[in-house]
Short mmCIF file of C-alpha atoms and ligand atoms in Angstrom, two decimals:
data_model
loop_
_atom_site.label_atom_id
_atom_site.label_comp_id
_atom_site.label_asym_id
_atom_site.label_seq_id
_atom_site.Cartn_x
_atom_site.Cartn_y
_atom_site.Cartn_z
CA UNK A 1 97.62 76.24 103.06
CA UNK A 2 94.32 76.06 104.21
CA UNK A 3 93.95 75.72 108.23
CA UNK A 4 92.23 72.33 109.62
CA UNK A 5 89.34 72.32 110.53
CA UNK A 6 88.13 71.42 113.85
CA UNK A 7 85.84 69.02 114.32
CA UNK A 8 82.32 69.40 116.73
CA UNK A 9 81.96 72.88 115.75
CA UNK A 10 84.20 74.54 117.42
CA UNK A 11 84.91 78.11 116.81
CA UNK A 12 87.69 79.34 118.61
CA UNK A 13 91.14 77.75 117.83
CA UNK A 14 91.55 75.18 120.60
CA UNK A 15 91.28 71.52 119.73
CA UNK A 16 88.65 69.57 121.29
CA UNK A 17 89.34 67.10 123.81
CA UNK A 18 86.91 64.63 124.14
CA UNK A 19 87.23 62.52 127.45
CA UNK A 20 85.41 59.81 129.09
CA UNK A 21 83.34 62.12 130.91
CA UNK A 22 81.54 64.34 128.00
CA UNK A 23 79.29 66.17 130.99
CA UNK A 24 80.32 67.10 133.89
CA UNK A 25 76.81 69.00 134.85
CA UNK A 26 75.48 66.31 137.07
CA UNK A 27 78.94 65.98 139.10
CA UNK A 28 79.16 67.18 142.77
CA UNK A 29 81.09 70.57 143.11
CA UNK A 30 83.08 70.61 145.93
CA UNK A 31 85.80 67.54 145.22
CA UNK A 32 88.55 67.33 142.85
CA UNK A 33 87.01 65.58 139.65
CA UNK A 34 90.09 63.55 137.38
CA UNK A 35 88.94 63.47 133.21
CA UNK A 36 92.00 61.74 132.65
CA UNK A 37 94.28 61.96 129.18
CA UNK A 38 92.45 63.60 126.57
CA UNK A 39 92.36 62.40 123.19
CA UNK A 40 92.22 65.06 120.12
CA UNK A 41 91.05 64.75 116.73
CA UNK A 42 91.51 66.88 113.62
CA UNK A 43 89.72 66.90 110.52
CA UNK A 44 90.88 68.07 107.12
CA UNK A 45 89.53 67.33 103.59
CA UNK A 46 87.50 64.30 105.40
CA UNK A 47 90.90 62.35 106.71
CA UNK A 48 90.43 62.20 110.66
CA UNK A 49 93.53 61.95 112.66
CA UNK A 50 94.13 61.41 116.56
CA UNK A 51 96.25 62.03 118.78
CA UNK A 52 96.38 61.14 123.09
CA UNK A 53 97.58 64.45 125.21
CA UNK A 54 100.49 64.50 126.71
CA UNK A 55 98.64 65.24 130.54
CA UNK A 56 95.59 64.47 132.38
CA UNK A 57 92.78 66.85 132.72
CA UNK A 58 91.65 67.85 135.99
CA UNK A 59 88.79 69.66 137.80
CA UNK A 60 90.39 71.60 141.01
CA UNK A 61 88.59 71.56 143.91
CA UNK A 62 87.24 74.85 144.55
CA UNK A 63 86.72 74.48 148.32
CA UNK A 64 90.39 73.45 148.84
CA UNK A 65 92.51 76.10 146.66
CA UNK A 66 96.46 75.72 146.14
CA UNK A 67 98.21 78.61 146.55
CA UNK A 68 101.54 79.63 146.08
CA UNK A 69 103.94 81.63 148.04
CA UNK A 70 107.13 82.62 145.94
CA UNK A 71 110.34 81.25 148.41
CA UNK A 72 112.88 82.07 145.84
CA UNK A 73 114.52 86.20 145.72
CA UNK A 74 112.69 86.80 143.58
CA UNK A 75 110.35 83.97 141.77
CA UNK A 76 111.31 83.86 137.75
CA UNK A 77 108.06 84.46 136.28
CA UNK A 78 107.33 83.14 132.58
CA UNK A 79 105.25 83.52 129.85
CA UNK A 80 105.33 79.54 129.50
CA UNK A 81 106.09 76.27 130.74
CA UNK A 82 109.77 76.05 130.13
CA UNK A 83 112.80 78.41 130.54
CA UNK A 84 111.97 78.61 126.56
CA UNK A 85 109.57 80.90 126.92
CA UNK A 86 110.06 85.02 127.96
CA UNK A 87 110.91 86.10 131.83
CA UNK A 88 107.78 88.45 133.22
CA UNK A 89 108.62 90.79 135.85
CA UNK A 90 110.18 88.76 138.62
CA UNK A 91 107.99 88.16 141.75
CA UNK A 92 109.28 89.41 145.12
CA UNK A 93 109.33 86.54 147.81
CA UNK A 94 106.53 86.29 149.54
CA UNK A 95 103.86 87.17 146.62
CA UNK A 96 100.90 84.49 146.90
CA UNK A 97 98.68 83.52 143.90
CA UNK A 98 96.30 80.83 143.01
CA UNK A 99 97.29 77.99 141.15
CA UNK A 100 95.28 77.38 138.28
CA UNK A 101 97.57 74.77 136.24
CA UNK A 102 100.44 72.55 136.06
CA UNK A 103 102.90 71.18 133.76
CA UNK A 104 106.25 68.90 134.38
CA UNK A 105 107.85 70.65 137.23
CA UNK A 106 106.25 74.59 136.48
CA UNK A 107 103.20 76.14 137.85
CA UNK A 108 100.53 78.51 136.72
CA UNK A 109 99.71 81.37 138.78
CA UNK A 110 96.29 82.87 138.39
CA UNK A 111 97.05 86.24 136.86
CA UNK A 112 98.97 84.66 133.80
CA UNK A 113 102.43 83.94 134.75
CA UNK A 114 104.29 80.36 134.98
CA UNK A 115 106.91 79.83 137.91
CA UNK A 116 108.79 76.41 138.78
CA UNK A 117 107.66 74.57 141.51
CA UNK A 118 111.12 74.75 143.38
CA UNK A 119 110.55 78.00 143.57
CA UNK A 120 107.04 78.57 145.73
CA UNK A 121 105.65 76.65 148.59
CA UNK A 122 102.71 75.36 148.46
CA UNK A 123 99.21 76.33 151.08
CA UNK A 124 95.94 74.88 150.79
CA UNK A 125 92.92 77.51 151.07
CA UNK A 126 89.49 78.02 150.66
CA UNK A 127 90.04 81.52 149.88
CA UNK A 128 91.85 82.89 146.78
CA UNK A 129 94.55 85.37 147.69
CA UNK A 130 93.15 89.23 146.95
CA UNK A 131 93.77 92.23 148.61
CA UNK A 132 91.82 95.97 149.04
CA UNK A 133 94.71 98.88 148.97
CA UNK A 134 93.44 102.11 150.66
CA UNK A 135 96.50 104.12 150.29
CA UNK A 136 100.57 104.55 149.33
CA UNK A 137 102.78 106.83 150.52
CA UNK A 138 106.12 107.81 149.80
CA UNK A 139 109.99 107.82 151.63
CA UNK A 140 113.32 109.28 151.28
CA UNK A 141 116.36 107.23 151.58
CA UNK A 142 119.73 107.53 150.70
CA UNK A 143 119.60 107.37 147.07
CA UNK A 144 116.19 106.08 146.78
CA UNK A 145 112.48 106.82 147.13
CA UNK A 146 110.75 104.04 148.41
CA UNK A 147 106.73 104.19 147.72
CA UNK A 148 104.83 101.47 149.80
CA UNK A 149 102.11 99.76 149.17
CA UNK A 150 100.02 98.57 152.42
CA UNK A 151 98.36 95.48 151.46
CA UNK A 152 96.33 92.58 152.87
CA UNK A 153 98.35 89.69 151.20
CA UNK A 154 101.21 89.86 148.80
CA UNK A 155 100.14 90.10 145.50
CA UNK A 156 101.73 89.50 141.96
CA UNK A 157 103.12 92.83 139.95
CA UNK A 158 104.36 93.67 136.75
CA UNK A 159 105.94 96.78 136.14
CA UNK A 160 107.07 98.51 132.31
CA UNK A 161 109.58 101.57 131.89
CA UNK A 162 108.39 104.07 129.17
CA UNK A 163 110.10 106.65 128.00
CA UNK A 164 109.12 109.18 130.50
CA UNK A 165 107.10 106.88 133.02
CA UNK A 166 107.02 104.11 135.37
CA UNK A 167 104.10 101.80 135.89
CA UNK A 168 103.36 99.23 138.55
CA UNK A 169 100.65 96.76 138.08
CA UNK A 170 99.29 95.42 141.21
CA UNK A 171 97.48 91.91 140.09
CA UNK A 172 94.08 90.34 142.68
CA UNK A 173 93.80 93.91 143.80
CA UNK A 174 91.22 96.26 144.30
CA UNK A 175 91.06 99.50 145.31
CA UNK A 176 89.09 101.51 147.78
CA UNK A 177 92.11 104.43 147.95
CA UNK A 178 90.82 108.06 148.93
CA UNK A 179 93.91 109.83 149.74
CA UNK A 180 97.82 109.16 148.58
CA UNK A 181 100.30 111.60 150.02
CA UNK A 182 103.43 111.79 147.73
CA UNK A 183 105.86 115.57 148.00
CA UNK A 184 107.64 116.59 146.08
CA UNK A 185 110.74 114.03 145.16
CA UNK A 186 114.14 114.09 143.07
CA UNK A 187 112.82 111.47 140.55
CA UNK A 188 108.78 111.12 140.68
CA UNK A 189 107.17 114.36 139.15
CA UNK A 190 103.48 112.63 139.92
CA UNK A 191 101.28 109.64 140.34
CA UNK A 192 98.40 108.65 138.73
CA UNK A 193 96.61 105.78 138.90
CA UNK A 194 93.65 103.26 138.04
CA UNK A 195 91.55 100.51 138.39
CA UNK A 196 91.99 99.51 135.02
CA UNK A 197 90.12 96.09 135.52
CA UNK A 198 88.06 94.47 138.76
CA UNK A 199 90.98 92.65 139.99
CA UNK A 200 94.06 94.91 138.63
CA UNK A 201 95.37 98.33 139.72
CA UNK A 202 97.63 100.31 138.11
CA UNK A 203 100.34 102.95 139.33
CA UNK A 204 101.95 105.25 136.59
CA UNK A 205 104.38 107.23 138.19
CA UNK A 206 105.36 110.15 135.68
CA UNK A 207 109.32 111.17 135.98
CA UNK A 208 111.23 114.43 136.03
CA UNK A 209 113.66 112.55 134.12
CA UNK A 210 113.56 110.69 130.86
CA UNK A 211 116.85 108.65 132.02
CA UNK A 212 115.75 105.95 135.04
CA UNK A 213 118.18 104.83 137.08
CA UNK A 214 117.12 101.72 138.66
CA UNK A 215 114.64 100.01 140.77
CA UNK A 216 113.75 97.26 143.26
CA UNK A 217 110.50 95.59 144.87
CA UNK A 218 110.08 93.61 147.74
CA UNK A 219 107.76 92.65 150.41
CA UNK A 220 107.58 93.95 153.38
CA UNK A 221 105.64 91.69 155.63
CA UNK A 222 102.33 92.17 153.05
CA UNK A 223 103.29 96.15 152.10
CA UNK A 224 105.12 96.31 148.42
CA UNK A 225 108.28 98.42 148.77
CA UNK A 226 108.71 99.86 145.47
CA UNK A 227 112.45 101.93 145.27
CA UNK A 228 112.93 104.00 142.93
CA UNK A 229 117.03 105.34 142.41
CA UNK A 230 117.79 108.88 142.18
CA UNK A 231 119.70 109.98 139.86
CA UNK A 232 123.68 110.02 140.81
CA UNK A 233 125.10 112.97 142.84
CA UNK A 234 127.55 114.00 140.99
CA UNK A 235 129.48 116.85 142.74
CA UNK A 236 131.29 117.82 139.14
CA UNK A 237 128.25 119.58 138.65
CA UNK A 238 127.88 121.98 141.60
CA UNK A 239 128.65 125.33 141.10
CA UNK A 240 131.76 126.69 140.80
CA UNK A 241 133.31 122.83 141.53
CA UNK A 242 136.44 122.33 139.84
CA UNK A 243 135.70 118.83 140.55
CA UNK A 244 136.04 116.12 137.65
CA UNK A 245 133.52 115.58 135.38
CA UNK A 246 132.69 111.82 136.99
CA UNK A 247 133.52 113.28 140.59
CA UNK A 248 130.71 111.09 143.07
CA UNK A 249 129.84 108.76 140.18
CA UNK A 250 130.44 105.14 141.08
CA UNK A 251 130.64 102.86 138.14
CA UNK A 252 130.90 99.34 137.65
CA UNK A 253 133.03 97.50 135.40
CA UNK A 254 132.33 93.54 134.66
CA UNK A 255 135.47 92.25 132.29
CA UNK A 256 133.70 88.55 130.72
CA UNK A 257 134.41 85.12 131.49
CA UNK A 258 137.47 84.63 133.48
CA UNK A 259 139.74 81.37 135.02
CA UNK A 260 140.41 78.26 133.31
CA UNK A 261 137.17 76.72 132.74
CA UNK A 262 135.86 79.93 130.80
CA UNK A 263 137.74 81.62 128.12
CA UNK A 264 134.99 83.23 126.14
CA UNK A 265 135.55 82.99 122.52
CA UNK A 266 139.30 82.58 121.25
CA UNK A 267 140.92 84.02 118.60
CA UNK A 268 142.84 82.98 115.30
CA UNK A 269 146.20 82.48 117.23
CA UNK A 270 144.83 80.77 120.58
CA UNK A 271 144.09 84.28 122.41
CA UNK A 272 141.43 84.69 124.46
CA UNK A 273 138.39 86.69 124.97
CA UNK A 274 138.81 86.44 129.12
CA UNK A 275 142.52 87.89 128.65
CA UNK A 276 141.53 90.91 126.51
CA UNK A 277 137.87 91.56 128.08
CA UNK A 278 140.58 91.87 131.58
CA UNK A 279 142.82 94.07 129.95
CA UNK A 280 141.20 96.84 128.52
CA UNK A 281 138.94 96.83 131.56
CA UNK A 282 141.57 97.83 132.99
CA UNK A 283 142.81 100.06 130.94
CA UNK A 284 139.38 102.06 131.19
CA UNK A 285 139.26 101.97 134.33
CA UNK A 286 142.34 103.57 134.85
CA UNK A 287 140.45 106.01 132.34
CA UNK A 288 137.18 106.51 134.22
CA UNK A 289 139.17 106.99 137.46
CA UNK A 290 141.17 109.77 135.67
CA UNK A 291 137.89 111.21 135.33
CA UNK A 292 136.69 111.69 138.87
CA UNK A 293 134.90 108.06 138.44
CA UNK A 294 134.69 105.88 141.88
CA UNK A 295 134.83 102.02 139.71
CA UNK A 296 133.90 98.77 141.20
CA UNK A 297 135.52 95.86 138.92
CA UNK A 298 133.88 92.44 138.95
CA UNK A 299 137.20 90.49 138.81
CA UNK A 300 140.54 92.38 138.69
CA UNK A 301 142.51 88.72 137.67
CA UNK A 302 142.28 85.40 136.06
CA UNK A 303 139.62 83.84 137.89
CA UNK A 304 136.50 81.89 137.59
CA UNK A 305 133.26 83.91 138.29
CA UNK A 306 129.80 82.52 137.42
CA UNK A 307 127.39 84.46 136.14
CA UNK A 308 125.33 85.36 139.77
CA UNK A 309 128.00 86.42 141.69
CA UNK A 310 128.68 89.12 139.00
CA UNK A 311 124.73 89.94 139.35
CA UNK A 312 125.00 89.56 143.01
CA UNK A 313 127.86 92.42 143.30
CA UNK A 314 125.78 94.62 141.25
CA UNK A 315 123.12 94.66 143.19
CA UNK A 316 125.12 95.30 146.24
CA UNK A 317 126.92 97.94 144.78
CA UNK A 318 124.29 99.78 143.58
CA UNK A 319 126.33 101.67 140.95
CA UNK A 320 125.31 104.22 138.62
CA UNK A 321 125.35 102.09 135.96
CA UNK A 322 127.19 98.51 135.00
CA UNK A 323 128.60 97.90 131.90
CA UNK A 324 130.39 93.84 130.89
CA UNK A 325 132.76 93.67 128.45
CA UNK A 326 133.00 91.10 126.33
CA UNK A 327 134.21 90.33 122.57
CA UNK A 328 132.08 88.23 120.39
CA UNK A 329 132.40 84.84 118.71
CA UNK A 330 130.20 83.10 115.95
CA UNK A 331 128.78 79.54 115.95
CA UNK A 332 131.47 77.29 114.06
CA UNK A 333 129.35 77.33 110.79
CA UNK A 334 129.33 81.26 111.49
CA UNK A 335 130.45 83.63 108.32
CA UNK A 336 134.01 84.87 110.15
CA UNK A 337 134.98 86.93 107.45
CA UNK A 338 131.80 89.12 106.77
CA UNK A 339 131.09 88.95 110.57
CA UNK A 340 132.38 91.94 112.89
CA UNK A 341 131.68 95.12 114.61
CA UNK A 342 130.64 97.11 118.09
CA UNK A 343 127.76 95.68 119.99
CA UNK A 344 125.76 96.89 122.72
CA UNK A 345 122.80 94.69 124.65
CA UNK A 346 120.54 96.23 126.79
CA UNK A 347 117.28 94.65 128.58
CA UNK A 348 115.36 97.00 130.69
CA UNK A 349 114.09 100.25 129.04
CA UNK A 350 116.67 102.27 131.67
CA UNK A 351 119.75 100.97 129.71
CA UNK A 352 118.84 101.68 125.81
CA UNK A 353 120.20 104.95 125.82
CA UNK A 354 123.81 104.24 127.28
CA UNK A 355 123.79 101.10 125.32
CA UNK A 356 122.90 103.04 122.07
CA UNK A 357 125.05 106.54 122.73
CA UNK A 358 127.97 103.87 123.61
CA UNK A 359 127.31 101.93 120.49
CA UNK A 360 127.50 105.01 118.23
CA UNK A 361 130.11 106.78 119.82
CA UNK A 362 132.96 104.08 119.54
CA UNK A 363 131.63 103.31 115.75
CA UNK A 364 132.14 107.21 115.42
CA UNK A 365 135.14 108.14 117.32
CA UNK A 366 137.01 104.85 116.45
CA UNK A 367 135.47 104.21 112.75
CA UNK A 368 134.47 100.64 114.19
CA UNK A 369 132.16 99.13 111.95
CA UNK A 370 128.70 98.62 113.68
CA UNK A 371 127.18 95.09 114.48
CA UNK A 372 124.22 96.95 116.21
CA UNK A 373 122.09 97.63 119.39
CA UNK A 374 120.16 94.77 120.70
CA UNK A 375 117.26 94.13 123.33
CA UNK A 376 118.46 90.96 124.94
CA UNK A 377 117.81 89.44 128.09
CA UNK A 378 120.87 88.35 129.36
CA UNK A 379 122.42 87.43 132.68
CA UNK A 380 124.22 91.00 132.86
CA UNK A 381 121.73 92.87 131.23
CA UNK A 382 119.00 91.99 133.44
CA UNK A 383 119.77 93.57 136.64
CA UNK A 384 117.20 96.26 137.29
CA UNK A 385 118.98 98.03 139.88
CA UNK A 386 120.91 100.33 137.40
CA UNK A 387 121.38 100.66 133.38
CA UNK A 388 123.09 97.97 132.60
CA UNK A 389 124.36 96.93 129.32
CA UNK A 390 126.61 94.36 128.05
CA UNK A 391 129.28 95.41 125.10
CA UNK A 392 130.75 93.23 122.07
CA UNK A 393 133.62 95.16 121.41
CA UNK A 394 134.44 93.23 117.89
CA UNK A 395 134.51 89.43 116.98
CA UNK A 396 137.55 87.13 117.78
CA UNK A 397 137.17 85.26 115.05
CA UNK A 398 137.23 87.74 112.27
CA UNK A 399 141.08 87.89 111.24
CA UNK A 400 140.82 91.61 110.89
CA UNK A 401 139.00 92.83 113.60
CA UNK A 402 141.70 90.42 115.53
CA UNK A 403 143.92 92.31 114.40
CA UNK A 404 142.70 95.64 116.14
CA UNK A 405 141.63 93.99 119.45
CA UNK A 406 144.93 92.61 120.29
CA UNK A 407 146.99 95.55 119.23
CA UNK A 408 147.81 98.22 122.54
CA UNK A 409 147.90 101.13 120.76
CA UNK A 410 144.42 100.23 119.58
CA UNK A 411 143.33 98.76 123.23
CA UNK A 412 144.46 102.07 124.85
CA UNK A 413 142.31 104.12 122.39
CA UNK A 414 139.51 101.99 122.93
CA UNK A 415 139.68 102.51 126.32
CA UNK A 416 139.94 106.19 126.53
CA UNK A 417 136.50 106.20 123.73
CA UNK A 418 134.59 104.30 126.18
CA UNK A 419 135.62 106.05 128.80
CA UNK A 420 135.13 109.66 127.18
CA UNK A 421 132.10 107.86 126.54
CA UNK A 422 130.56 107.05 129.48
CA UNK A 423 131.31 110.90 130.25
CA UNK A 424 129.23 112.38 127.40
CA UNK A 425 126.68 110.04 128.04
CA UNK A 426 126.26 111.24 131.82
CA UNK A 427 126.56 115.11 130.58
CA UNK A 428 124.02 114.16 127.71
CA UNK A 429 121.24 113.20 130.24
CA UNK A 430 121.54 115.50 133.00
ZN1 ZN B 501 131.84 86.86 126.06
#
């Protein structure tokens, strides 16, 4: 169909909304001007409709800014107004930005991104928050490099993974940098960098590595902490060690769902996902421990555990990488017959290739059929601290696949292919 057309003229795609006040050139500057609820109007083949907004249109002061400082760890930053729309890169507590809008209970922050109110606190200023950086420089600690950022006032980031690169976005920034010092380091081959607009600067740090192993950011006072995880010393790979192939590797295991109030999806005969996710994390446990592995389970029993604790052990562990285990289910109007196969979720960059060599080697080794590899951001796939990746081993419901995920024989094998897994996978990106 033909779109609408708008009416008054108006060439880009937003609808008009024609208030009281149709000028606002003779109104004084400095005070907070209220247009009240817009009405909108659309015309098509000459039949006018109209419509009141939902909100109230509002000129901000711009002598008395509202700015907001993140007091969650970290602020959930959105693409939208609602938990609808896509997470952002989260902001580290203490970031500051301008408010520029508001709807319900969420925020807009000046540099794009939507937070909830709950989570910021809220200063008045004349000033918008913007900083000058002058330099960055580099640290060594255990495990990690840690590049700071000396800033005059948190700002909002971004960062993206690529395949060979990390890049940092620093948001109501400008530079006047002349020197960075950064020596050589286990992960960061160099740094570039760029003001790639007046109020954004950009940080792509190229790797020695094409397999990341995790970051974090956080404010220090107003300097960004950036840490970036070296890869795992694995003493297997020393010279002349007889050691075992995951010798120094700790990994974590997260078996799904657990206790009374969540049994994850349940089979034909009443059994459930929580019992067999526990079991064969168990069983490849055993498995990866066999192999050198040092493994950190989320739940070793029956129990309840919500969803952040599980996040919250991960990110205190720090393991090489975290993998849940889970077994899938389909809505009840889902096709249980044609439905089944190995899954594998991953959501930052860092965790597609385990996901994906995991996937393929148990539809290999075991002659699963495959349900496929999936970018989904999902409670255990969004840590950033290490690859993480969430597995769907095969779907309770379908009366075959049942059949296989209940049987030992078949649990054991499963097992010992995820954990002989796991192994290649580390070999594979050394
Ligand atoms: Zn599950």
């Amino acid at each position: 169909p033909n779109p609408p057309l708008l009416r008054g003229g108006n060439e880009s795609n937003v609808p008009l909304a024609r208030g009281e006040n149709e000028s606002n050139s003779s109104l004084p500057k400095k005070e907070k001007i209220d247009l009240g609820v817009p009405v909108f109007e659309l015309t098509m083949n000459d039949r006018t409709i109209s419509q009141q907004g939902t909100g109230k249109i509002s000129i901000l002061s711009p002598a008395e800014l509202e700015i907001a400082e993140v007091t969650a760890d970290p602020g959930v930053a959105r693409t939208g107004a609602s938990t609808d729309f896509s997470r952002m890169t989260p902001l580290p507590k203490g970031t500051r930005a301008t408010i520029i809008g508001r709807e319900g209970e969420w925020i807009r922050l000046d540099y794009g991104a939507w937070i909830k109110a709950s989570e910021v606190r809220i200063v008045k200023d004349s000033v918008p928050p913007r900083s000058i950086i002058r330099s960055a420089r580099s640290r060594q600690v255990p495990g990690w490099t840690e590049v700071l950022f000396p800033l005059e006032i948190p700002v909002p980031v971004t960062v993206q993974e690529g395949e060979r690169t990390f890049t940092l976005t620093l948001y109501n920034t400008t530079a006047q940098t002349d020197i960075i010092r950064l020596d050589d380091d286990p992960v960061i081959s160099s740094l570039v960098w760029q003001q790639t607009s007046p109020l954004q600067v950009q940080y792509t740090f190229n790797l020695k590595s094409a397999q990341q192993w995790g970051y974090k950011l956080r404010y220090d006072g107003t300097t960004l902490v950036l840490s970036l995880k070296h890869p795992p010393a694995n003493t297997s790979m020393m010279p002349n060690s007889s050691a075992k192939p995951l010798s120094g590797i700790k990994i974590l295991l997260d078996p799904g769902h657990g206790g009374p109030q969540d049994s994850g999806g349940v089979g034909p005969t009443g059994y459930r996902e929580k019992t067999v996710a526990l079991i064969v994390s168990k069983l490849v446990r055993e498995e990866l421990v066999n192999r050198g592995a040092n493994v950190v389970m989320t739940r070793v029993e029956d129990v309840d555990l919500d969803l952040p604790p599980r996040v919250e052990m991960i990110q205190k562990e720090e393991p090489a990488i975290a993998i849940s285990i889970h077994y899938n289910a389909l809505p009840d109007n889902g096709d249980a017959i044609n439905t089944k196969g190995v899954g594998a979720f991953w959501f930052h960059p860092q965790a597609h290739s385990l996901g994906m060599f995991l996937h393929n080697y148990l539809v290999a080794n075991l002659n699963r059929p495959s349900y496929g590899v999936f970018w989904n951001n999902l409670a255990m796939t969004r840590p950033a601290v290490t690859p993480s990746v969430l597995m769907e081993l095969g779907f309770m419901i379908n009366p075959e696949e049942f059949e296989w995920i209940v049987n030992p024989t078949e649990q054991q094998k499963l097992a010992e292919a995820i954990a002989q897994g796991i192994t290649e996978w580390f070999a594979s990106v050394k």
